[in-house]
Coordinates of N, CA and C in Angstrom, one line a residue:
G1 N 20.8 -2.3 -2.8 CA 20.4 -3.2 -1.8 C 20.1 -2.5 -0.5
N2 N 19.1 -3.1 0.2 CA 18.7 -2.6 1.5 C 18.5 -1.1 1.6
V3 N 17.7 -0.6 0.7 CA 17.3 0.8 0.7 C 16.1 1.1 1.5
I4 N 16.1 2.1 2.3 CA 15.0 2.5 3.1 C 14.7 4.0 2.8
V5 N 13.4 4.3 2.4 CA 13.0 5.7 2.2 C 11.9 6.0 3.2
I6 N 12.0 7.1 3.8 CA 11.0 7.6 4.8 C 10.6 9.0 4.4
Q7 N 9.3 9.2 4.3 CA 8.7 10.5 4.1 C 7.5 10.6 5.0
G8 N 7.5 11.4 6.1 CA 6.4 11.5 7.0 C 6.2 10.1 7.6
T9 N 5.0 9.6 7.6 CA 4.7 8.3 8.1 C 4.9 7.2 7.1
L10 N 5.2 7.5 5.8 CA 5.4 6.6 4.7 C 6.8 6.0 4.8
K11 N 6.9 4.7 4.7 CA 8.2 4.0 4.8 C 8.3 3.0 3.6
V12 N 9.3 3.0 2.8 CA 9.5 2.0 1.8 C 10.8 1.3 1.9
E13 N 10.8 0.0 1.9 CA 12.1 -0.8 2.0 C 12.2 -1.6 0.7
A14 N 13.4 -1.5 0.0 CA 13.5 -2.1 -1.3 C 15.0 -2.4 -1.6
D15 N 15.2 -3.2 -2.7 CA 16.5 -3.5 -3.1 C 17.1 -2.3 -3.9
E16 N 16.2 -1.7 -4.7 CA 16.7 -0.6 -5.6 C 15.6 0.5 -5.6
V17 N 16.0 1.8 -5.5 CA 15.0 2.9 -5.5 C 15.5 4.0 -6.3
T18 N 14.6 4.6 -7.1 CA 15.0 5.8 -7.8 C 13.9 6.9 -7.4
V19 N 14.4 8.0 -6.9 CA 13.5 9.1 -6.5 C 13.8 10.4 -7.4
T20 N 12.8 11.0 -7.9 CA 13.0 12.2 -8.7 C 12.1 13.3 -8.2
R21 N 12.4 14.5 -8.5 CA 11.6 15.7 -8.1 C 11.5 16.6 -9.3
D22 N 10.3 17.1 -9.7 CA 10.2 18.0 -10.8 C 10.3 19.4 -10.3
G23 N 10.2 20.4 -11.2 CA 10.3 21.8 -10.9 C 9.3 22.3 -9.9
Q24 N 8.2 21.7 -9.8 CA 7.2 22.1 -8.9 C 7.3 21.4 -7.5
G25 N 8.3 20.6 -7.4 CA 8.5 19.9 -6.1 C 7.8 18.6 -5.9
N26 N 7.1 18.1 -7.0 CA 6.4 16.8 -6.9 C 7.5 15.7 -7.0
Q27 N 7.3 14.7 -6.1 CA 8.3 13.6 -6.1 C 7.7 12.3 -6.7
T28 N 8.6 11.6 -7.3 CA 8.2 10.2 -7.8 C 9.2 9.2 -7.3
L29 N 8.7 8.1 -6.8 CA 9.6 7.0 -6.4 C 9.3 5.8 -7.1
V30 N 10.3 5.1 -7.6 CA 10.1 3.8 -8.2 C 11.1 2.8 -7.5
A31 N 10.5 1.7 -6.9 CA 11.3 0.8 -6.1 C 11.1 -0.6 -6.6
F32 N 12.2 -1.4 -6.6 CA 12.2 -2.8 -7.0 C 12.7 -3.6 -5.8
G33 N 12.2 -4.8 -5.7 CA 12.7 -5.7 -4.6 C 12.1 -7.0 -4.6
K34 N 12.5 -7.8 -3.7 CA 12.0 -9.2 -3.5 C 11.6 -9.4 -2.1
P35 N 10.6 -8.9 -1.6 CA 9.7 -7.8 -2.2 C 10.1 -6.4 -1.8
V36 N 9.4 -5.5 -2.4 CA 9.4 -4.1 -1.9 C 8.4 -4.1 -0.7
K37 N 8.7 -3.5 0.4 CA 7.8 -3.3 1.5 C 7.4 -1.9 1.7
F38 N 6.1 -1.7 1.9 CA 5.5 -0.4 2.0 C 4.7 -0.3 3.3
R39 N 4.8 0.8 4.1 CA 4.1 1.0 5.3 C 3.8 2.4 5.5
Q40 N 2.6 2.7 6.0 CA 2.2 4.1 6.3 C 1.2 4.1 7.4
K41 N 1.4 5.1 8.4 CA 0.4 5.2 9.4 C -0.8 5.9 8.9
M42 N -2.0 5.4 9.3 CA -3.3 5.9 8.8 C -3.6 7.2 9.6
D43 N -4.1 8.2 8.9 CA -4.5 9.5 9.6 C -5.5 9.2 10.7
D44 N -5.3 10.0 11.8 CA -6.2 10.0 12.9 C -6.4 8.6 13.5
K45 N -5.5 7.6 13.3 CA -5.7 6.3 13.8 C -4.3 5.8 14.3
N46 N -4.3 4.9 15.2 CA -3.1 4.4 15.6 C -2.8 3.0 15.0
E47 N -3.1 2.9 13.7 CA -2.8 1.7 13.0 C -2.1 2.0 11.6
Y48 N -1.6 0.9 11.1 CA -0.8 1.1 9.8 C -1.4 0.3 8.7
I49 N -1.2 0.8 7.5 CA -1.4 0.0 6.3 C -0.1 -0.5 5.8
E50 N 0.0 -1.8 5.5 CA 1.3 -2.3 5.1 C 1.1 -3.1 3.7
G51 N 2.0 -3.0 2.9 CA 1.9 -3.7 1.6 C 3.2 -4.1 1.1
E52 N 3.2 -5.0 0.1 CA 4.4 -5.4 -0.6 C 4.1 -5.9 -2.0
G53 N 5.1 -5.8 -2.8 CA 5.0 -6.3 -4.2 C 6.4 -6.3 -4.8
S54 N 6.5 -6.7 -6.0 CA 7.8 -6.8 -6.7 C 8.3 -5.4 -7.1
R55 N 7.3 -4.5 -7.3 CA 7.6 -3.1 -7.6 C 6.6 -2.2 -7.0
V56 N 7.1 -1.0 -6.5 CA 6.2 0.0 -6.0 C 6.5 1.3 -6.7
D57 N 5.5 2.0 -7.3 CA 5.6 3.3 -7.9 C 4.8 4.2 -7.0
Y58 N 5.4 5.3 -6.6 CA 4.7 6.3 -5.7 C 4.9 7.7 -6.2
T59 N 3.8 8.5 -6.3 CA 4.0 9.9 -6.7 C 3.2 10.8 -5.8
T60 N 3.8 11.9 -5.4 CA 3.1 12.9 -4.6 C 2.1 13.7 -5.3
I61 N 2.2 13.7 -6.7 CA 1.3 14.5 -7.5 C -0.2 14.1 -7.2
N62 N -0.5 12.8 -7.2 CA -1.8 12.4 -6.9 C -1.9 11.4 -5.7
N63 N -0.8 11.3 -4.9 CA -0.7 10.5 -3.7 C -1.0 9.0 -4.0
L64 N -0.6 8.5 -5.1 CA -0.8 7.1 -5.4 C 0.4 6.3 -5.3
A65 N 0.2 5.1 -4.6 CA 1.2 4.1 -4.5 C 0.7 2.9 -5.3
I66 N 1.4 2.4 -6.3 CA 1.0 1.3 -7.1 C 1.9 0.1 -6.9
L67 N 1.4 -0.9 -6.3 CA 2.2 -2.1 -6.0 C 1.9 -3.1 -7.1
T68 N 2.9 -3.7 -7.7 CA 2.8 -4.6 -8.8 C 3.6 -5.8 -8.6
G69 N 3.0 -7.0 -9.0 CA 3.7 -8.3 -8.9 C 3.6 -8.9 -7.5
N70 N 2.7 -9.9 -7.4 CA 2.5 -10.5 -6.1 C 2.2 -9.5 -5.0
A71 N 1.3 -8.6 -5.4 CA 1.0 -7.5 -4.5 C 0.1 -7.9 -3.4
R72 N 0.3 -7.4 -2.2 CA -0.6 -7.6 -1.1 C -0.6 -6.4 -0.2
V73 N -1.8 -6.1 0.4 CA -2.0 -5.0 1.3 C -2.7 -5.5 2.5
K74 N -2.2 -5.1 3.7 CA -2.9 -5.5 5.0 C -3.2 -4.2 5.7
R75 N -4.4 -4.1 6.1 CA -4.9 -2.9 6.8 C -5.7 -3.4 8.0
G76 N -5.2 -3.3 9.2 CA -5.9 -3.9 10.4 C -5.9 -5.4 10.1
G77 N -7.1 -6.0 10.3 CA -7.3 -7.4 10.0 C -7.7 -7.7 8.6
D78 N -7.8 -6.7 7.7 CA -8.2 -6.8 6.3 C -6.9 -7.2 5.5
L79 N -7.1 -8.0 4.5 CA -6.0 -8.4 3.6 C -6.5 -8.4 2.2
V80 N -5.7 -7.8 1.2 CA -6.1 -7.8 -0.2 C -4.8 -8.3 -0.9
V81 N -5.0 -9.3 -1.8 CA -3.9 -9.9 -2.6 C -4.3 -9.9 -4.1
G82 N -3.4 -9.4 -4.9 CA -3.7 -9.4 -6.4 C -2.4 -9.1 -7.1
N83 N -2.5 -8.9 -8.4 CA -1.4 -8.6 -9.3 C -1.0 -7.2 -9.2
V84 N -2.0 -6.3 -9.1 CA -1.7 -4.8 -9.0 C -2.7 -4.2 -8.0
I85 N -2.1 -3.5 -7.0 CA -2.9 -2.8 -6.0 C -2.5 -1.3 -6.1
T86 N -3.5 -0.5 -6.3 CA -3.3 1.0 -6.3 C -3.9 1.5 -5.0
Y87 N -3.0 2.2 -4.2 CA -3.4 2.7 -2.9 C -3.3 4.3 -2.9
N88 N -4.3 5.0 -2.5 CA -4.3 6.4 -2.4 C -3.9 6.7 -1.0
T89 N -2.7 7.3 -0.8 CA -2.2 7.6 0.6 C -3.0 8.7 1.2
S90 N -3.7 9.5 0.5 CA -4.5 10.6 1.0 C -5.8 10.2 1.4
T91 N -6.5 9.4 0.6 CA -7.9 9.0 0.9 C -7.9 7.7 1.6
E92 N -6.8 6.9 1.6 CA -6.7 5.6 2.2 C -7.6 4.6 1.6
V93 N -7.8 4.8 0.3 CA -8.6 3.8 -0.5 C -7.7 3.1 -1.4
Y94 N -8.0 1.8 -1.6 CA -7.2 1.0 -2.5 C -8.1 0.2 -3.5
E95 N -7.5 -0.1 -4.6 CA -8.1 -0.9 -5.7 C -7.2 -2.0 -6.1
V96 N -7.8 -3.2 -6.3 CA -6.9 -4.4 -6.6 C -7.4 -5.0 -7.9
K97 N -6.4 -5.4 -8.7 CA -6.7 -6.1 -10.0 C -6.0 -7.4 -10.0
G98 N -6.6 -8.4 -10.5 CA -6.0 -9.7 -10.7 C -5.1 -9.7 -11.9
G99 N -4.6 -10.9 -12.2 CA -3.7 -11.0 -13.3 C -3.1 -12.3 -13.4
G100 N -2.4 -12.6 -14.4 CA -1.8 -13.9 -14.7 C -2.8 -14.8 -15.4
P101 N -2.3 -15.9 -15.8 CA -3.1 -16.9 -16.5 C -4.3 -17.4 -15.7
A102 N -5.4 -17.7 -16.4 CA -6.6 -18.3 -15.7 C -6.3 -19.7 -15.2
N103 N -5.2 -20.4 -15.7 CA -4.9 -21.7 -15.2 C -3.7 -21.7 -14.3
G104 N -3.2 -20.5 -13.9 CA -2.1 -20.3 -13.0 C -2.5 -20.6 -11.6
P105 N -1.6 -20.4 -10.6 CA -1.9 -20.7 -9.2 C -3.0 -19.8 -8.7
S106 N -3.0 -18.5 -9.0 CA -4.1 -17.7 -8.5 C -5.3 -17.6 -9.4
K107 N -5.2 -18.3 -10.6 CA -6.3 -18.3 -11.5 C -6.8 -16.9 -12.0
G108 N -5.8 -16.0 -11.9 CA -6.1 -14.6 -12.3 C -7.1 -13.9 -11.4
R109 N -7.3 -14.4 -10.2 CA -8.3 -13.8 -9.3 C -7.5 -13.0 -8.2
V110 N -8.3 -12.2 -7.5 CA -7.8 -11.5 -6.3 C -8.4 -12.1 -5.1
T111 N -7.7 -11.9 -4.0 CA -8.2 -12.4 -2.7 C -8.5 -11.2 -1.8
V112 N -9.7 -11.1 -1.2 CA -10.0 -10.1 -0.3 C -10.6 -10.7 1.0
I113 N -10.0 -10.3 2.1 CA -10.5 -10.8 3.4 C -10.8 -9.5 4.2
L114 N -12.0 -9.3 4.5 CA -12.4 -8.1 5.3 C -13.0 -8.6 6.6
Q115 N -12.6 -7.9 7.7 CA -13.0 -8.2 9.0 C -14.2 -7.2 9.3
P116 N -15.2 -7.7 10.0 CA -16.3 -6.8 10.4 C -15.8 -5.7 11.4
E117 N -16.4 -4.5 11.3 CA -16.0 -3.5 12.3 C -16.7 -3.8 13.6
T118 N -16.0 -3.5 14.7 CA -16.6 -3.7 16.0 C -17.3 -2.5 16.4
V119 N -18.5 -2.6 16.9 CA -19.3 -1.5 17.3 C -19.5 -1.5 18.8
Q120 N -19.1 -0.5 19.4 CA -19.3 -0.4 20.9 C -20.5 0.4 21.2
K121 N -21.4 -0.2 22.0 CA -22.6 0.5 22.4 C -22.3 1.6 23.4
K122 N -23.0 2.7 23.2 CA -22.8 3.8 24.1 C -23.6 3.6 25.4
K123 N -23.0 3.9 26.5 CA -23.7 3.8 27.8 C -24.6 5.0 27.9
K124 N -25.8 4.7 28.4 CA -26.8 5.8 28.6 C -26.7 6.3 30.0

């Protein structure tokens, strides 16, 4: 209960966490919770990506965090909700998959809300 794992700017909060390291130093984290919370500062930016799900699997081998079960990721004003969200902590790219029955509350769909980027005009 109430486990907090921090590695660099990556922070995971969960009810239960198992961390392993192989002979080459690669680490794997498996976290369970109601929900597991995930947060990481984005490179070269002063903003964070935050996510949550029933389970988070993270590995340093390929820098992937996989959020499963009622997964959601918030990045700035953008929000992604689905059954499984895969987030690459190195490239800051995520992929979302729906799930569940077509007649369930989410109808097996994902939700994506993207905010437009603001463009500032350069002064001449």
